[in-house]
Structure formats: C-alpha cells, structure tokens
Amino acid sequence: MWAKFFQSRFAMAVCVAPLFFGLLMIALFYQQIPTQLNIGVVDLDNSQLSHEMVRSLNASSALNVAHFYSNLDQAKPFLASKKIYGVVVIPKNLERQVKLGVQTPIALYYNATYVLVGKTLLNAFLYTLSALEIKQDVATNLKLHSDLNTAKALAFPMYVDLHTLFNEHNNYAQFLLMAILPCMWQILAALGMFNFVQMCQNGREVWVALGLNTLIFSAWGALMLFYLKPYNAHWGLLLFSCVLLVLAISSVVVGFFFLLKEPMRVASFIALYTAPSLAFVGVTYPTDNMPALAQFWSALLPATYFIKATIALDYYQAPLDLALKAIAHLPVFWLFYVLGLALFAKRERAC
C-alpha cells in the first residue's frame, strides 16, 4: 500500500527535500561569525596616531579596511552601494587634541540595514577605540608614574567583567539555524502530508499516510537535531518532540484538507500558515514583546513549542518540566486530525 504514495515524482521530491534545503542552509551559514567586513576610512589627520588607529581597525578579525577617501562625500556612494558597510572619519588635529587632553569625537557611519552586520561592525569599532584609549591613558600615566602597574590602574580603575551566556562566541549560525531548520522542516512535513492525503481513498489510507509522513519527517527531524548537536539535552525527549511536531502539523493539514475540499485552497492555506513561521517562533524576536496578534499566531505554530523545548534543554539546560510544558501543547493539534477524519467519514456516507 505504501508504494501508492510514491507514484508522484513531486511526492518523492518533497520527501528528500529536507536533505537538499538542510545542506543549503548549512552551506550558507558555514562561516558562523561575520568576519572581514569592508569599511572605509577618511583620515583627515594623517598622523602617527591616526595610522595606528587604522592598523588597529584592520587588525580586528571582524573588519577589513578596504578603501581610503579624502572626504566623507567621496565615501557615501560606496556606503550606499554596499561596497563598504561603514566609514570611519578621523578628524583633523586628532593627535594634537589627544596630547592636549581634549576629548575629540571619532565618527562612524555604518549601514544598519543588516542588523547583524551593523552590530558586529559597531562592537569591533568600539572595542578597537577602547583599547587605543586605554593605551593612550597608560602612556600618559607612565610619564607621571614610572611603575607600569600603577599606570594601568590609573588608566582603568574600574573595568567591566562581561560573561556571555548561552552563545559565547556570538555565533549567528547557532542563533539562526535553530529557528530556520525547524521552520523549514515544518513546511516540508506539511507539504508531504498534503501530497499523501490527496491519494487516500478511505479512512484506513489516511492513517497509513499519517504514519508514513510521520516516519519520514521524524527521521529528518532526528538528523536535524544531530546537526544542531544538543549535547547537553535529553535526546529521548527531543526525538519524542520531533514525532509530536510532525503529527501536529500533519493533523492540521488533514483537518483543513477535508474542510476546504479543494487542493488549491489547501495549498494556499499551507503556504499562508507555515511560510511566516520564522518571524513568529520567538527566536529572531522575543515572543513576549510581540503584539497580542503576533503572540496568537505564534501559539498556532507547532514549531514554536518544539523550538522552545530544544532551546530550553540545550542552551539553557533548564529542568525537564520546562520542556515538557512546551511540548505538551503539541497533542492539542491532533484535534484537527479528528476533525478531518469526521469530515471524511461524513463525505463517504453521503456518497
């Protein structure tokens, strides 16, 4: 009976699509951390200090001083065309002002369209300037105090002791793929069930289609978890949540397939329902800070609860009850499957 469901080439393609799209996402985010972001420099001072500043900026792994300009107007077209992501303007008489102890602003103009790139560039710029400022303070203090430790202590008597939690290296692949892969997997699981349910002639075949779709996409879900490497998580619970998610999204498809009746309408519904998932699952933007309508949409997505459980177990290493509380919502979606079977049985009796 199972061979019947693989007669369509499109059905076969959907079943193997997670491998293709998964590898595509991994290839796109292989670098994991933004590096060598092109910036420009307008050096109006042309002094030893300004040259040292340029070398320090270029030494940062996140930055690459790609162009030099004589003025800001010359740099603006490059910034607008995204040939560079930012431009640093070193003011005239910088070295003289620093030696006189006069505070002098150093301007950074950067493209904030790409939030991640902008944040990385800004952090690298601030870190470089802070290091140079401390170095200048230490040099000044050494003139007054011959002891290096005293000069350092006077340069920064208080310092910030930062401890990065859960994403120590600011790895954006870890941040984004944790949401992208489950959302993409959810879409493909919905498409797989949609293709299978169209071939069903009776209630028994609907059950077979559900089981087959669950088996195929739960296996892809397990492979996805293996790539995400939740070393500290409870593998048994996560694998169980994979099965629950596939059953949940498959149930929604079955329910609306027999409710809407027309395949084109069902396909449109699946696209509308699953495509915006990434924006609402609470990874790219905290769900608690979303408007009420967005929170409601998030609650309608099975992937939301799967991702909550995975993040809680893997990154936060939270107690099991937090993950169980999240995946406990998934069986509620099975009501759509019951609705679909009831509508299908009613249609059979009418015939």
XYZ file of C-alpha atoms in Angstrom, residues 27-349:
323
model
C 26.452 25.943 3.362
C 25.035 29.473 3.625
C 25.892 29.760 7.314
C 29.132 27.781 7.377
C 31.183 30.829 8.370
C 29.064 31.214 11.547
C 30.599 34.554 12.616
C 30.828 37.674 10.384
C 34.450 38.469 9.524
C 36.383 40.813 7.247
C 33.561 43.324 6.820
C 34.703 46.017 4.390
C 34.935 49.533 5.784
C 36.385 52.799 4.540
C 38.484 55.433 6.312
C 38.568 59.200 5.912
C 41.842 60.206 7.572
C 41.834 63.995 7.922
C 44.674 63.950 10.464
C 47.275 61.784 8.724
C 49.293 61.480 11.912
C 51.082 58.674 13.715
C 48.048 58.186 15.959
C 45.605 58.045 13.045
C 47.805 55.498 11.253
C 47.925 53.400 14.416
C 44.136 53.574 14.626
C 43.776 52.365 11.042
C 46.158 49.480 11.699
C 44.200 48.524 14.818
C 40.907 48.559 12.927
C 42.392 46.426 10.168
C 43.828 44.004 12.735
C 40.339 43.201 14.007
C 39.060 39.896 12.598
C 35.653 41.489 12.010
C 36.901 44.431 9.950
C 38.770 44.979 6.712
C 39.898 48.489 5.792
C 39.212 48.253 2.080
C 39.189 51.890 0.933
C 40.590 55.296 1.865
C 38.775 58.519 0.992
C 39.738 62.156 1.067
C 36.339 63.240 2.416
C 33.011 61.847 3.551
C 31.162 62.819 0.358
C 33.516 60.593 -1.631
C 32.695 57.634 0.658
C 28.897 57.998 0.606
C 28.319 56.301 -2.812
C 30.373 53.292 -1.689
C 28.334 53.058 1.504
C 25.038 53.341 -0.387
C 26.068 50.667 -2.919
C 27.140 48.316 -0.079
C 30.723 48.086 -1.326
C 31.572 49.017 2.241
C 29.457 48.603 5.382
C 30.829 51.584 7.268
C 33.190 54.541 7.105
C 35.352 55.910 9.934
C 36.101 59.640 9.901
C 39.271 60.577 11.775
C 39.106 64.326 12.462
C 41.837 66.831 11.747
C 44.292 67.576 14.577
C 43.307 64.366 16.406
C 46.804 63.596 17.706
C 47.324 67.203 18.858
C 43.975 67.265 20.670
C 44.702 63.941 22.392
C 48.081 65.180 23.640
C 46.382 68.318 24.996
C 43.795 66.152 26.763
C 40.883 67.466 24.725
C 38.117 64.976 24.011
C 37.766 64.510 20.267
C 34.922 62.517 18.663
C 35.720 59.920 16.012
C 32.716 59.365 13.768
C 31.498 56.024 12.450
C 28.832 55.921 9.751
C 27.594 52.385 9.171
C 24.849 50.566 7.314
C 22.285 49.358 9.854
C 20.086 47.700 7.218
C 21.699 44.366 8.059
C 21.264 44.234 11.819
C 23.825 41.509 12.434
C 26.476 43.137 10.240
C 25.853 46.531 11.804
C 26.084 45.170 15.327
C 29.299 43.273 14.574
C 30.885 46.312 12.951
C 29.876 48.626 15.812
C 31.182 46.258 18.502
C 34.517 45.838 16.703
C 34.847 49.612 16.276
C 34.084 50.356 19.938
C 36.423 47.612 21.137
C 39.274 48.933 18.988
C 38.792 52.527 20.139
C 38.542 51.473 23.787
C 41.804 49.552 23.506
C 43.530 52.554 21.906
C 42.139 54.923 24.516
C 43.421 52.745 27.349
C 46.798 52.503 25.637
C 46.977 56.294 25.385
C 45.996 56.685 29.057
C 48.635 54.194 30.150
C 51.290 56.059 28.125
C 50.237 59.367 29.698
C 50.307 57.937 33.218
C 53.762 56.419 32.662
C 55.124 59.924 32.275
C 53.942 60.674 35.800
C 54.481 57.257 37.385
C 57.356 55.016 36.467
C 55.515 51.860 37.610
C 53.582 50.149 34.767
C 51.019 48.534 37.080
C 50.232 51.901 38.654
C 49.837 53.452 35.207
C 47.433 50.683 34.195
C 45.413 51.007 37.405
C 45.054 54.755 36.900
C 44.065 54.238 33.259
C 41.151 51.972 34.129
C 40.492 51.820 37.877
C 37.149 50.126 37.163
C 36.518 47.669 34.368
C 33.550 45.661 33.147
C 33.728 41.910 33.685
C 31.443 40.506 30.976
C 30.225 36.904 30.886
C 28.428 35.833 27.704
C 25.783 33.200 28.346
C 24.303 30.559 26.019
C 26.034 31.833 22.842
C 29.559 32.553 23.994
C 31.074 33.364 20.602
C 28.064 35.288 19.183
C 27.643 32.533 16.615
C 24.849 33.673 14.340
C 24.584 30.234 12.699
C 23.674 28.758 16.076
C 21.179 31.575 16.572
C 19.524 31.437 13.138
C 19.675 27.743 12.240
C 17.945 26.844 15.500
C 14.906 28.599 14.026
C 15.374 28.235 10.252
C 15.813 24.453 10.159
C 12.727 23.588 12.290
C 10.568 26.107 10.394
C 11.704 24.730 7.039
C 11.198 21.166 8.300
C 7.663 22.067 9.413
C 6.817 23.437 5.951
C 8.119 20.325 4.185
C 6.304 17.998 6.603
C 3.076 19.868 5.840
C 3.689 19.545 2.089
C 4.465 15.844 2.483
C 1.190 15.202 4.281
C -0.689 17.298 1.741
C 0.638 15.121 -1.102
C -0.077 11.865 0.703
C -3.611 12.732 1.803
C -4.630 13.558 -1.781
C -4.081 9.894 -2.700
C -6.244 8.499 0.089
C -9.475 6.738 -0.878
C -10.644 5.648 2.567
C -10.048 6.251 6.274
C -7.525 3.433 6.558
C -5.333 5.013 3.889
C -5.468 8.330 5.751
C -3.998 6.565 8.793
C -1.311 4.970 6.614
C -0.475 8.363 5.092
C -0.172 9.889 8.549
C 2.117 7.105 9.730
C 4.282 7.284 6.615
C 4.636 11.049 6.774
C 5.457 10.890 10.473
C 8.094 8.219 9.896
C 9.821 10.086 7.060
C 9.899 13.557 8.571
C 10.626 12.398 12.110
C 13.750 10.755 10.684
C 14.709 14.065 9.045
C 13.991 15.807 12.344
C 16.355 13.437 14.171
C 19.054 14.181 11.583
C 18.464 17.907 12.094
C 18.924 17.500 15.847
C 22.137 15.581 15.239
C 23.488 18.549 13.268
C 22.372 21.080 15.897
C 24.327 18.984 18.432
C 22.263 19.327 21.608
C 24.978 17.571 23.660
C 23.556 18.625 26.994
C 19.942 17.878 26.113
C 17.781 14.836 26.740
C 17.887 13.060 23.390
C 14.912 10.844 24.133
C 12.640 13.788 24.872
C 13.854 15.742 21.846
C 13.288 12.803 19.494
C 9.839 12.369 21.000
C 9.125 16.060 20.373
C 10.137 15.537 16.710
C 7.419 12.911 16.351
C 4.894 15.120 18.144
C 5.626 18.071 15.846
C 5.221 16.038 12.658
C 1.980 14.559 13.977
C 0.776 18.052 14.897
C 1.454 19.723 11.537
C 0.171 16.659 9.652
C -3.046 16.783 11.673
C -3.577 20.429 10.773
C -3.129 19.609 7.075
C -5.578 16.690 7.233
C -8.167 18.784 9.040
C -8.068 21.646 6.552
C -7.781 19.325 3.553
C -11.190 17.836 4.244
C -12.578 21.146 5.445
C -11.596 23.222 2.412
C -12.034 20.294 -0.034
C -10.178 21.932 -2.925
C -6.416 21.151 -3.183
C -5.551 24.641 -4.422
C -7.163 26.216 -1.396
C -5.375 23.786 0.902
C -2.023 24.541 -0.739
C -2.664 28.261 -0.301
C -3.566 27.716 3.337
C -0.380 25.717 3.981
C 1.716 28.493 2.435
C -0.048 31.199 4.446
C 0.106 29.191 7.663
C 3.692 27.939 7.609
C 5.713 30.374 5.471
C 5.908 33.253 8.026
C 6.904 30.865 10.842
C 10.431 32.231 11.249
C 9.138 35.646 12.300
C 6.802 34.278 14.985
C 8.560 31.375 16.711
C 10.303 33.691 19.188
C 13.953 33.324 18.127
C 14.565 36.368 15.933
C 12.351 38.474 18.220
C 11.133 37.653 21.772
C 7.557 36.412 21.723
C 6.713 38.149 25.000
C 7.477 41.544 23.426
C 5.326 40.932 20.347
C 1.849 42.415 19.913
C -1.075 40.245 21.000
C -1.911 39.224 17.414
C 1.668 38.075 16.785
C 1.671 36.098 20.032
C -1.585 34.469 18.985
C -0.089 33.496 15.604
C 2.984 32.124 17.367
C 0.767 29.945 19.554
C -0.823 28.438 16.415
C 2.508 27.115 15.116
C 3.707 23.657 16.256
C 7.315 24.663 15.569
C 7.086 27.299 18.320
C 6.774 24.662 21.038
C 9.424 22.400 19.535
C 11.938 25.260 19.390
C 11.113 26.342 22.951
C 11.761 22.817 24.206
C 15.005 22.476 22.237
C 16.418 25.815 23.399
C 15.380 25.150 26.997
C 17.085 21.752 27.097
C 20.151 22.509 25.005
C 21.248 26.093 25.622
C 19.597 26.936 28.937
C 19.962 23.408 30.345
C 16.642 24.016 32.055
C 14.745 21.383 34.057
C 12.711 18.833 32.134
C 9.407 20.298 33.274
C 10.009 23.462 31.209
C 10.464 21.435 28.014
C 7.553 19.142 28.877
C 5.343 22.166 29.415
C 6.220 23.384 25.909
C 5.680 20.122 24.008
C 2.503 19.380 25.987
C 0.760 21.832 23.643
C 1.506 19.725 20.546
C -1.126 16.983 21.107
C -3.804 19.718 21.013
C -3.208 19.982 17.261
C -4.336 16.363 16.854
C -7.901 17.626 17.174
C -7.578 18.808 13.578
C -6.914 15.211 12.546
C -10.041 14.047 14.357
C -11.978 16.815 12.592
C -10.578 15.732 9.227
C -11.497 12.075 9.773
C -15.010 13.079 10.840
C -15.477 15.191 7.696
C -14.062 12.392 5.515
C -16.398 9.829 7.087
C -19.344 12.175 6.553
C -18.379 12.566 2.900
C -18.126 8.777 2.461
C -21.590 8.280 3.963
